[in-house]
Amino acid sequence: MKIFAVDTSSGVASAAVCDGDKLVCEVTVNNKLTHSQTLMPIIDEVFARSGIAPDEIDLFAVAEGPGSFTGLRIGITTVKALAHAVNKQIAGVNTLEAMCFNIPFCPHIISPVMDARRGEVYNAFYRFEKGVLKEICPPRALPLSECLKELKGMSEETVFLGDAVPVYKDIIKAELGDMAHFAPQNVNMQKASGVLEAAKSKNPQNYYEITPKYLRKSQAEREYEERGNK
């Protein structure tokens, strides 16, 4: 099965294609350019370098959230358009789950943390059991302090990865000490290859059924409600 995947849930833009168990091509860019500037050139490069055409893809996959509101909309809309053009199905993948496939067979709890701003993180807990990823705690948006309190209560070594690590690394180390570990930079961020792996266990959907999973209201919605309450 040929799968094409995209992740634009953070500042990272990534696209990849696999043919069965072979990762044929992956391009990941992490710079200050917007997804509207980088995503289509990345997609064009992946198809060109892999030698696989869009109509040869059996399944499209995309990170559906949580993450950047604008980034998710760009990635999902683009993949839906590709799937529509060749009449293929899509697998939506939770961003946090996909990140765990950056460090497969990790013996510890895996705690992806994405910076949700306003002192909060997008987070979930996972563990690999006999090579199969298991969810310990479902995705949610919460203050980092609450996340660390839960982990302290579990008293297990934990590996952190995600764009919130550079922001909160010192706080995490101060709270958890030697129980906290951090993924190296080459596997710390979102990658489309992780979306590929996670998509293999998902039920495909019609492209029009895929929508972003934000986990919380946008800043514009919150500000509108605050003005209304006043």
PDB file of C-alpha atoms in Angstrom:
ATOM      1  CA  MET A   1       0.000   0.000   0.000  1.00  0.00           C
ATOM      2  CA  LYS A   2       1.261   3.445  -0.931  1.00  0.00           C
ATOM      3  CA  ILE A   3       0.497   6.116   1.685  1.00  0.00           C
ATOM      4  CA  PHE A   4       1.113   9.839   1.408  1.00  0.00           C
ATOM      5  CA  ALA A   5       1.128  11.908   4.617  1.00  0.00           C
ATOM      6  CA  VAL A   6       1.361  15.534   5.695  1.00  0.00           C
ATOM      7  CA  ASP A   7       1.899  17.197   9.077  1.00  0.00           C
ATOM      8  CA  THR A   8       1.475  20.962   9.460  1.00  0.00           C
ATOM      9  CA  SER A   9       0.312  20.986  13.078  1.00  0.00           C
ATOM     10  CA  SER A  10       3.222  23.128  14.283  1.00  0.00           C
ATOM     11  CA  GLY A  11       5.904  25.362  12.820  1.00  0.00           C
ATOM     12  CA  VAL A  12       7.272  22.265  11.088  1.00  0.00           C
ATOM     13  CA  ALA A  13       6.020  21.372   7.615  1.00  0.00           C
ATOM     14  CA  SER A  14       6.529  17.752   6.637  1.00  0.00           C
ATOM     15  CA  ALA A  15       5.399  15.432   3.852  1.00  0.00           C
ATOM     16  CA  ALA A  16       6.281  11.807   3.165  1.00  0.00           C
ATOM     17  CA  VAL A  17       5.329   8.819   1.044  1.00  0.00           C
ATOM     18  CA  CYS A  18       5.814   5.125   1.702  1.00  0.00           C
ATOM     19  CA  ASP A  19       5.379   1.986  -0.381  1.00  0.00           C
ATOM     20  CA  GLY A  20       4.486  -0.834   1.993  1.00  0.00           C
ATOM     21  CA  ASP A  21       7.159  -0.947   4.692  1.00  0.00           C
ATOM     22  CA  LYS A  22       9.550   1.221   2.684  1.00  0.00           C
ATOM     23  CA  LEU A  23       9.768   4.947   3.415  1.00  0.00           C
ATOM     24  CA  VAL A  24      10.420   6.223  -0.094  1.00  0.00           C
ATOM     25  CA  CYS A  25      10.782   9.957   0.544  1.00  0.00           C
ATOM     26  CA  GLU A  26      10.308  12.451   3.362  1.00  0.00           C
ATOM     27  CA  VAL A  27      10.884  16.214   3.361  1.00  0.00           C
ATOM     28  CA  THR A  28      10.702  18.197   6.592  1.00  0.00           C
ATOM     29  CA  VAL A  29      11.238  21.939   6.895  1.00  0.00           C
ATOM     30  CA  ASN A  30      11.470  23.851  10.176  1.00  0.00           C
ATOM     31  CA  ASN A  31      12.096  27.517   9.467  1.00  0.00           C
ATOM     32  CA  LYS A  32      10.317  30.840   9.747  1.00  0.00           C
ATOM     33  CA  LEU A  33       8.423  30.525   6.457  1.00  0.00           C
ATOM     34  CA  THR A  34       4.683  29.908   6.646  1.00  0.00           C
ATOM     35  CA  HIS A  35       3.011  26.677   5.569  1.00  0.00           C
ATOM     36  CA  SER A  36       1.343  28.545   2.730  1.00  0.00           C
ATOM     37  CA  GLN A  37       4.866  29.198   1.423  1.00  0.00           C
ATOM     38  CA  THR A  38       6.473  25.815   2.070  1.00  0.00           C
ATOM     39  CA  LEU A  39       3.860  23.060   1.915  1.00  0.00           C
ATOM     40  CA  MET A  40       3.136  22.833  -1.823  1.00  0.00           C
ATOM     41  CA  PRO A  41       6.840  22.969  -2.820  1.00  0.00           C
ATOM     42  CA  ILE A  42       7.498  20.205  -0.274  1.00  0.00           C
ATOM     43  CA  ILE A  43       4.656  18.085  -1.650  1.00  0.00           C
ATOM     44  CA  ASP A  44       5.864  18.604  -5.222  1.00  0.00           C
ATOM     45  CA  GLU A  45       9.373  17.539  -4.188  1.00  0.00           C
ATOM     46  CA  VAL A  46       8.156  14.393  -2.422  1.00  0.00           C
ATOM     47  CA  PHE A  47       6.186  13.235  -5.446  1.00  0.00           C
ATOM     48  CA  ALA A  48       8.997  14.143  -7.842  1.00  0.00           C
ATOM     49  CA  ARG A  49      11.791  12.471  -5.862  1.00  0.00           C
ATOM     50  CA  SER A  50       9.765   9.366  -4.977  1.00  0.00           C
ATOM     51  CA  GLY A  51       8.689   8.724  -8.558  1.00  0.00           C
ATOM     52  CA  ILE A  52       5.177   8.087  -7.258  1.00  0.00           C
ATOM     53  CA  ALA A  53       2.277  10.059  -8.737  1.00  0.00           C
ATOM     54  CA  PRO A  54      -0.752  11.215  -6.704  1.00  0.00           C
ATOM     55  CA  ASP A  55      -3.072   8.834  -8.576  1.00  0.00           C
ATOM     56  CA  GLU A  56      -0.889   5.913  -7.453  1.00  0.00           C
ATOM     57  CA  ILE A  57      -1.475   6.696  -3.770  1.00  0.00           C
ATOM     58  CA  ASP A  58      -3.794   4.211  -2.030  1.00  0.00           C
ATOM     59  CA  LEU A  59      -4.355   6.261   1.111  1.00  0.00           C
ATOM     60  CA  PHE A  60      -3.748   9.858   2.115  1.00  0.00           C
ATOM     61  CA  ALA A  61      -3.017  10.686   5.753  1.00  0.00           C
ATOM     62  CA  VAL A  62      -2.886  13.938   7.665  1.00  0.00           C
ATOM     63  CA  ALA A  63      -2.269  15.178  11.198  1.00  0.00           C
ATOM     64  CA  GLU A  64      -5.716  16.379  12.264  1.00  0.00           C
ATOM     65  CA  GLY A  65      -4.712  18.024  15.545  1.00  0.00           C
ATOM     66  CA  PRO A  66      -4.144  19.253  18.089  1.00  0.00           C
ATOM     67  CA  GLY A  67      -1.871  22.041  16.972  1.00  0.00           C
ATOM     68  CA  SER A  68      -1.723  25.359  15.195  1.00  0.00           C
ATOM     69  CA  PHE A  69      -5.215  26.390  14.079  1.00  0.00           C
ATOM     70  CA  THR A  70      -3.971  27.886  10.811  1.00  0.00           C
ATOM     71  CA  GLY A  71      -1.430  25.129  10.198  1.00  0.00           C
ATOM     72  CA  LEU A  72      -3.993  22.377  10.643  1.00  0.00           C
ATOM     73  CA  ARG A  73      -6.437  24.059   8.284  1.00  0.00           C
ATOM     74  CA  ILE A  74      -3.765  24.425   5.592  1.00  0.00           C
ATOM     75  CA  GLY A  75      -2.566  20.825   5.868  1.00  0.00           C
ATOM     76  CA  ILE A  76      -6.001  19.238   6.042  1.00  0.00           C
ATOM     77  CA  THR A  77      -7.422  21.333   3.218  1.00  0.00           C
ATOM     78  CA  THR A  78      -4.444  20.498   1.002  1.00  0.00           C
ATOM     79  CA  VAL A  79      -4.647  16.759   1.629  1.00  0.00           C
ATOM     80  CA  LYS A  80      -8.410  16.757   1.155  1.00  0.00           C
ATOM     81  CA  ALA A  81      -7.918  18.447  -2.212  1.00  0.00           C
ATOM     82  CA  LEU A  82      -5.339  15.850  -3.258  1.00  0.00           C
ATOM     83  CA  ALA A  83      -7.610  12.992  -2.170  1.00  0.00           C
ATOM     84  CA  HIS A  84     -10.574  14.543  -3.958  1.00  0.00           C
ATOM     85  CA  ALA A  85      -8.584  14.932  -7.181  1.00  0.00           C
ATOM     86  CA  VAL A  86      -7.804  11.203  -7.346  1.00  0.00           C
ATOM     87  CA  ASN A  87     -10.914   9.971  -5.488  1.00  0.00           C
ATOM     88  CA  LYS A  88      -9.074   8.307  -2.612  1.00  0.00           C
ATOM     89  CA  GLN A  89      -9.740   8.088   1.125  1.00  0.00           C
ATOM     90  CA  ILE A  90      -7.997   9.828   4.019  1.00  0.00           C
ATOM     91  CA  ALA A  91      -6.867   8.670   7.460  1.00  0.00           C
ATOM     92  CA  GLY A  92      -6.886  11.389  10.104  1.00  0.00           C
ATOM     93  CA  VAL A  93      -4.184  10.948  12.762  1.00  0.00           C
ATOM     94  CA  ASN A  94      -3.857  12.594  16.146  1.00  0.00           C
ATOM     95  CA  THR A  95      -0.722  14.724  16.161  1.00  0.00           C
ATOM     96  CA  LEU A  96       0.439  13.571  19.595  1.00  0.00           C
ATOM     97  CA  GLU A  97       0.022   9.901  18.705  1.00  0.00           C
ATOM     98  CA  ALA A  98       1.973  10.338  15.480  1.00  0.00           C
ATOM     99  CA  MET A  99       4.878  11.919  17.372  1.00  0.00           C
ATOM    100  CA  CYS A 100       5.344   8.760  19.418  1.00  0.00           C
ATOM    101  CA  PHE A 101       6.442   6.902  16.286  1.00  0.00           C
ATOM    102  CA  ASN A 102       9.547   9.110  16.271  1.00  0.00           C
ATOM    103  CA  ILE A 103      10.791   6.977  19.180  1.00  0.00           C
ATOM    104  CA  PRO A 104       9.303   3.484  18.636  1.00  0.00           C
ATOM    105  CA  PHE A 105       9.805   0.757  21.255  1.00  0.00           C
ATOM    106  CA  CYS A 106      10.678   3.353  23.884  1.00  0.00           C
ATOM    107  CA  PRO A 107      10.520   1.540  27.254  1.00  0.00           C
ATOM    108  CA  HIS A 108       9.250   4.577  29.161  1.00  0.00           C
ATOM    109  CA  ILE A 109       6.091   6.659  29.210  1.00  0.00           C
ATOM    110  CA  ILE A 110       6.029   8.985  26.203  1.00  0.00           C
ATOM    111  CA  SER A 111       4.687  12.475  26.861  1.00  0.00           C
ATOM    112  CA  PRO A 112       4.388  14.655  23.749  1.00  0.00           C
ATOM    113  CA  VAL A 113       4.013  18.317  24.710  1.00  0.00           C
ATOM    114  CA  MET A 114       3.036  20.972  22.184  1.00  0.00           C
ATOM    115  CA  ASP A 115       3.029  24.623  23.149  1.00  0.00           C
ATOM    116  CA  ALA A 116      -0.625  25.725  23.319  1.00  0.00           C
ATOM    117  CA  ARG A 117       0.291  29.230  24.569  1.00  0.00           C
ATOM    118  CA  ARG A 118      -1.182  30.968  27.612  1.00  0.00           C
ATOM    119  CA  GLY A 119       0.807  28.618  29.878  1.00  0.00           C
ATOM    120  CA  GLU A 120      -0.865  25.479  28.505  1.00  0.00           C
ATOM    121  CA  VAL A 121       0.293  22.478  26.508  1.00  0.00           C
ATOM    122  CA  TYR A 122      -1.374  19.941  24.276  1.00  0.00           C
ATOM    123  CA  ASN A 123      -0.479  16.632  25.862  1.00  0.00           C
ATOM    124  CA  ALA A 124      -1.237  12.939  26.162  1.00  0.00           C
ATOM    125  CA  PHE A 125       0.560   9.929  27.654  1.00  0.00           C
ATOM    126  CA  TYR A 126       1.470   6.809  25.683  1.00  0.00           C
ATOM    127  CA  ARG A 127       3.453   3.610  26.087  1.00  0.00           C
ATOM    128  CA  PHE A 128       4.724   0.949  23.693  1.00  0.00           C
ATOM    129  CA  GLU A 129       3.661  -2.527  24.826  1.00  0.00           C
ATOM    130  CA  LYS A 130       5.194  -5.363  22.804  1.00  0.00           C
ATOM    131  CA  GLY A 131       5.718  -2.946  19.946  1.00  0.00           C
ATOM    132  CA  VAL A 132       2.139  -1.657  19.952  1.00  0.00           C
ATOM    133  CA  LEU A 133       1.437   1.939  20.973  1.00  0.00           C
ATOM    134  CA  LYS A 134      -1.080   2.204  23.816  1.00  0.00           C
ATOM    135  CA  GLU A 135      -2.787   5.376  25.001  1.00  0.00           C
ATOM    136  CA  ILE A 136      -2.523   5.937  28.757  1.00  0.00           C
ATOM    137  CA  CYS A 137      -4.131   9.368  28.880  1.00  0.00           C
ATOM    138  CA  PRO A 138      -6.110  10.909  26.000  1.00  0.00           C
ATOM    139  CA  PRO A 139      -5.142  14.176  24.290  1.00  0.00           C
ATOM    140  CA  ARG A 140      -6.109  17.341  26.124  1.00  0.00           C
ATOM    141  CA  ALA A 141      -5.091  20.974  26.599  1.00  0.00           C
ATOM    142  CA  LEU A 142      -4.018  21.788  30.157  1.00  0.00           C
ATOM    143  CA  PRO A 143      -1.504  23.781  32.212  1.00  0.00           C
ATOM    144  CA  LEU A 144       1.947  22.189  32.184  1.00  0.00           C
ATOM    145  CA  SER A 145       1.876  22.129  36.006  1.00  0.00           C
ATOM    146  CA  GLU A 146      -1.097  19.744  35.961  1.00  0.00           C
ATOM    147  CA  CYS A 147       0.641  17.471  33.452  1.00  0.00           C
ATOM    148  CA  LEU A 148       3.764  17.282  35.610  1.00  0.00           C
ATOM    149  CA  LYS A 149       1.694  16.671  38.743  1.00  0.00           C
ATOM    150  CA  GLU A 150       0.101  13.643  37.082  1.00  0.00           C
ATOM    151  CA  LEU A 151       3.491  12.279  36.040  1.00  0.00           C
ATOM    152  CA  LYS A 152       4.942  12.761  39.518  1.00  0.00           C
ATOM    153  CA  GLY A 153       2.077  10.678  40.844  1.00  0.00           C
ATOM    154  CA  MET A 154       2.865   7.910  38.347  1.00  0.00           C
ATOM    155  CA  SER A 155       6.532   7.836  39.450  1.00  0.00           C
ATOM    156  CA  GLU A 156       7.807   6.473  36.142  1.00  0.00           C
ATOM    157  CA  GLU A 157      10.538   7.620  33.807  1.00  0.00           C
ATOM    158  CA  THR A 158       9.088   9.706  31.014  1.00  0.00           C
ATOM    159  CA  VAL A 159      10.368  10.864  27.634  1.00  0.00           C
ATOM    160  CA  PHE A 160       9.246  14.315  26.481  1.00  0.00           C
ATOM    161  CA  LEU A 161       9.186  15.553  22.904  1.00  0.00           C
ATOM    162  CA  GLY A 162       7.536  18.400  21.035  1.00  0.00           C
ATOM    163  CA  ASP A 163       7.858  22.139  20.531  1.00  0.00           C
ATOM    164  CA  ALA A 164       7.012  22.857  24.183  1.00  0.00           C
ATOM    165  CA  VAL A 165      10.222  21.141  25.341  1.00  0.00           C
ATOM    166  CA  PRO A 166      12.537  24.096  24.521  1.00  0.00           C
ATOM    167  CA  VAL A 167      10.061  26.401  26.258  1.00  0.00           C
ATOM    168  CA  TYR A 168       9.587  24.373  29.450  1.00  0.00           C
ATOM    169  CA  LYS A 169      12.591  22.040  29.656  1.00  0.00           C
ATOM    170  CA  ASP A 170      14.073  23.664  32.767  1.00  0.00           C
ATOM    171  CA  ILE A 171      10.716  23.538  34.563  1.00  0.00           C
ATOM    172  CA  ILE A 172      10.231  19.871  33.633  1.00  0.00           C
ATOM    173  CA  LYS A 173      13.723  18.974  34.887  1.00  0.00           C
ATOM    174  CA  ALA A 174      13.175  20.893  38.117  1.00  0.00           C
ATOM    175  CA  GLU A 175       9.898  19.074  38.797  1.00  0.00           C
ATOM    176  CA  LEU A 176      10.772  15.528  37.702  1.00  0.00           C
ATOM    177  CA  GLY A 177      14.565  15.399  38.020  1.00  0.00           C
ATOM    178  CA  ASP A 178      16.100  12.152  36.743  1.00  0.00           C
ATOM    179  CA  MET A 179      12.649  10.794  35.902  1.00  0.00           C
ATOM    180  CA  ALA A 180      12.503  13.143  32.872  1.00  0.00           C
ATOM    181  CA  HIS A 181      14.237  12.411  29.582  1.00  0.00           C
ATOM    182  CA  PHE A 182      14.151  14.421  26.356  1.00  0.00           C
ATOM    183  CA  ALA A 183      14.155  13.186  22.770  1.00  0.00           C
ATOM    184  CA  PRO A 184      17.106  14.412  20.692  1.00  0.00           C
ATOM    185  CA  GLN A 185      16.488  17.158  18.162  1.00  0.00           C
ATOM    186  CA  ASN A 186      16.288  14.844  15.136  1.00  0.00           C
ATOM    187  CA  VAL A 187      13.171  13.157  16.554  1.00  0.00           C
ATOM    188  CA  ASN A 188      11.793  15.893  18.792  1.00  0.00           C
ATOM    189  CA  MET A 189       9.399  17.497  16.318  1.00  0.00           C
ATOM    190  CA  GLN A 190       6.472  16.418  14.180  1.00  0.00           C
ATOM    191  CA  LYS A 191       7.354  14.360  11.102  1.00  0.00           C
ATOM    192  CA  ALA A 192       5.121  13.076   8.327  1.00  0.00           C
ATOM    193  CA  SER A 193       6.678   9.606   8.632  1.00  0.00           C
ATOM    194  CA  GLY A 194       5.095   9.358  12.079  1.00  0.00           C
ATOM    195  CA  VAL A 195       1.721  10.166  10.537  1.00  0.00           C
ATOM    196  CA  LEU A 196       2.360   7.399   7.991  1.00  0.00           C
ATOM    197  CA  GLU A 197       2.965   4.821  10.698  1.00  0.00           C
ATOM    198  CA  ALA A 198      -0.024   5.836  12.791  1.00  0.00           C
ATOM    199  CA  ALA A 199      -2.277   5.864   9.710  1.00  0.00           C
ATOM    200  CA  LYS A 200      -1.660   2.170   9.090  1.00  0.00           C
ATOM    201  CA  SER A 201      -3.908   1.287  12.048  1.00  0.00           C
ATOM    202  CA  LYS A 202      -6.668   3.803  11.268  1.00  0.00           C
ATOM    203  CA  ASN A 203      -9.958   3.331   9.465  1.00  0.00           C
ATOM    204  CA  PRO A 204      -9.948   5.356   6.231  1.00  0.00           C
ATOM    205  CA  GLN A 205     -12.645   7.996   5.787  1.00  0.00           C
ATOM    206  CA  ASN A 206     -14.106   9.893   2.896  1.00  0.00           C
ATOM    207  CA  TYR A 207     -12.138  13.092   2.407  1.00  0.00           C
ATOM    208  CA  TYR A 208     -15.088  15.322   3.274  1.00  0.00           C
ATOM    209  CA  GLU A 209     -15.344  13.746   6.758  1.00  0.00           C
ATOM    210  CA  ILE A 210     -11.922  14.914   7.978  1.00  0.00           C
ATOM    211  CA  THR A 211     -11.976  18.033  10.156  1.00  0.00           C
ATOM    212  CA  PRO A 212      -9.392  19.633  12.480  1.00  0.00           C
ATOM    213  CA  LYS A 213      -9.368  18.498  16.120  1.00  0.00           C
ATOM    214  CA  TYR A 214      -8.418  21.670  17.968  1.00  0.00           C
ATOM    215  CA  LEU A 215      -9.102  20.566  21.605  1.00  0.00           C
ATOM    216  CA  ARG A 216      -9.871  24.152  22.592  1.00  0.00           C
ATOM    217  CA  LYS A 217     -11.325  27.355  21.184  1.00  0.00           C
ATOM    218  CA  SER A 218      -9.225  29.688  19.081  1.00  0.00           C
ATOM    219  CA  GLN A 219      -7.860  32.942  20.480  1.00  0.00           C
ATOM    220  CA  ALA A 220     -10.326  34.886  18.312  1.00  0.00           C
ATOM    221  CA  GLU A 221     -13.247  32.897  19.759  1.00  0.00           C
ATOM    222  CA  ARG A 222     -12.016  33.388  23.317  1.00  0.00           C
ATOM    223  CA  GLU A 223     -11.579  37.128  22.829  1.00  0.00           C
ATOM    224  CA  TYR A 224     -15.044  37.397  21.268  1.00  0.00           C
ATOM    225  CA  GLU A 225     -16.607  35.608  24.235  1.00  0.00           C
ATOM    226  CA  GLU A 226     -14.688  37.800  26.681  1.00  0.00           C
ATOM    227  CA  ARG A 227     -15.985  40.932  24.979  1.00  0.00           C
ATOM    228  CA  GLY A 228     -19.492  39.483  25.089  1.00  0.00           C
ATOM    229  CA  ASN A 229     -19.244  38.772  28.808  1.00  0.00           C
ATOM    230  CA  LYS A 230     -18.205  42.353  29.454  1.00  0.00           C
TER     231      LYS A 230
END
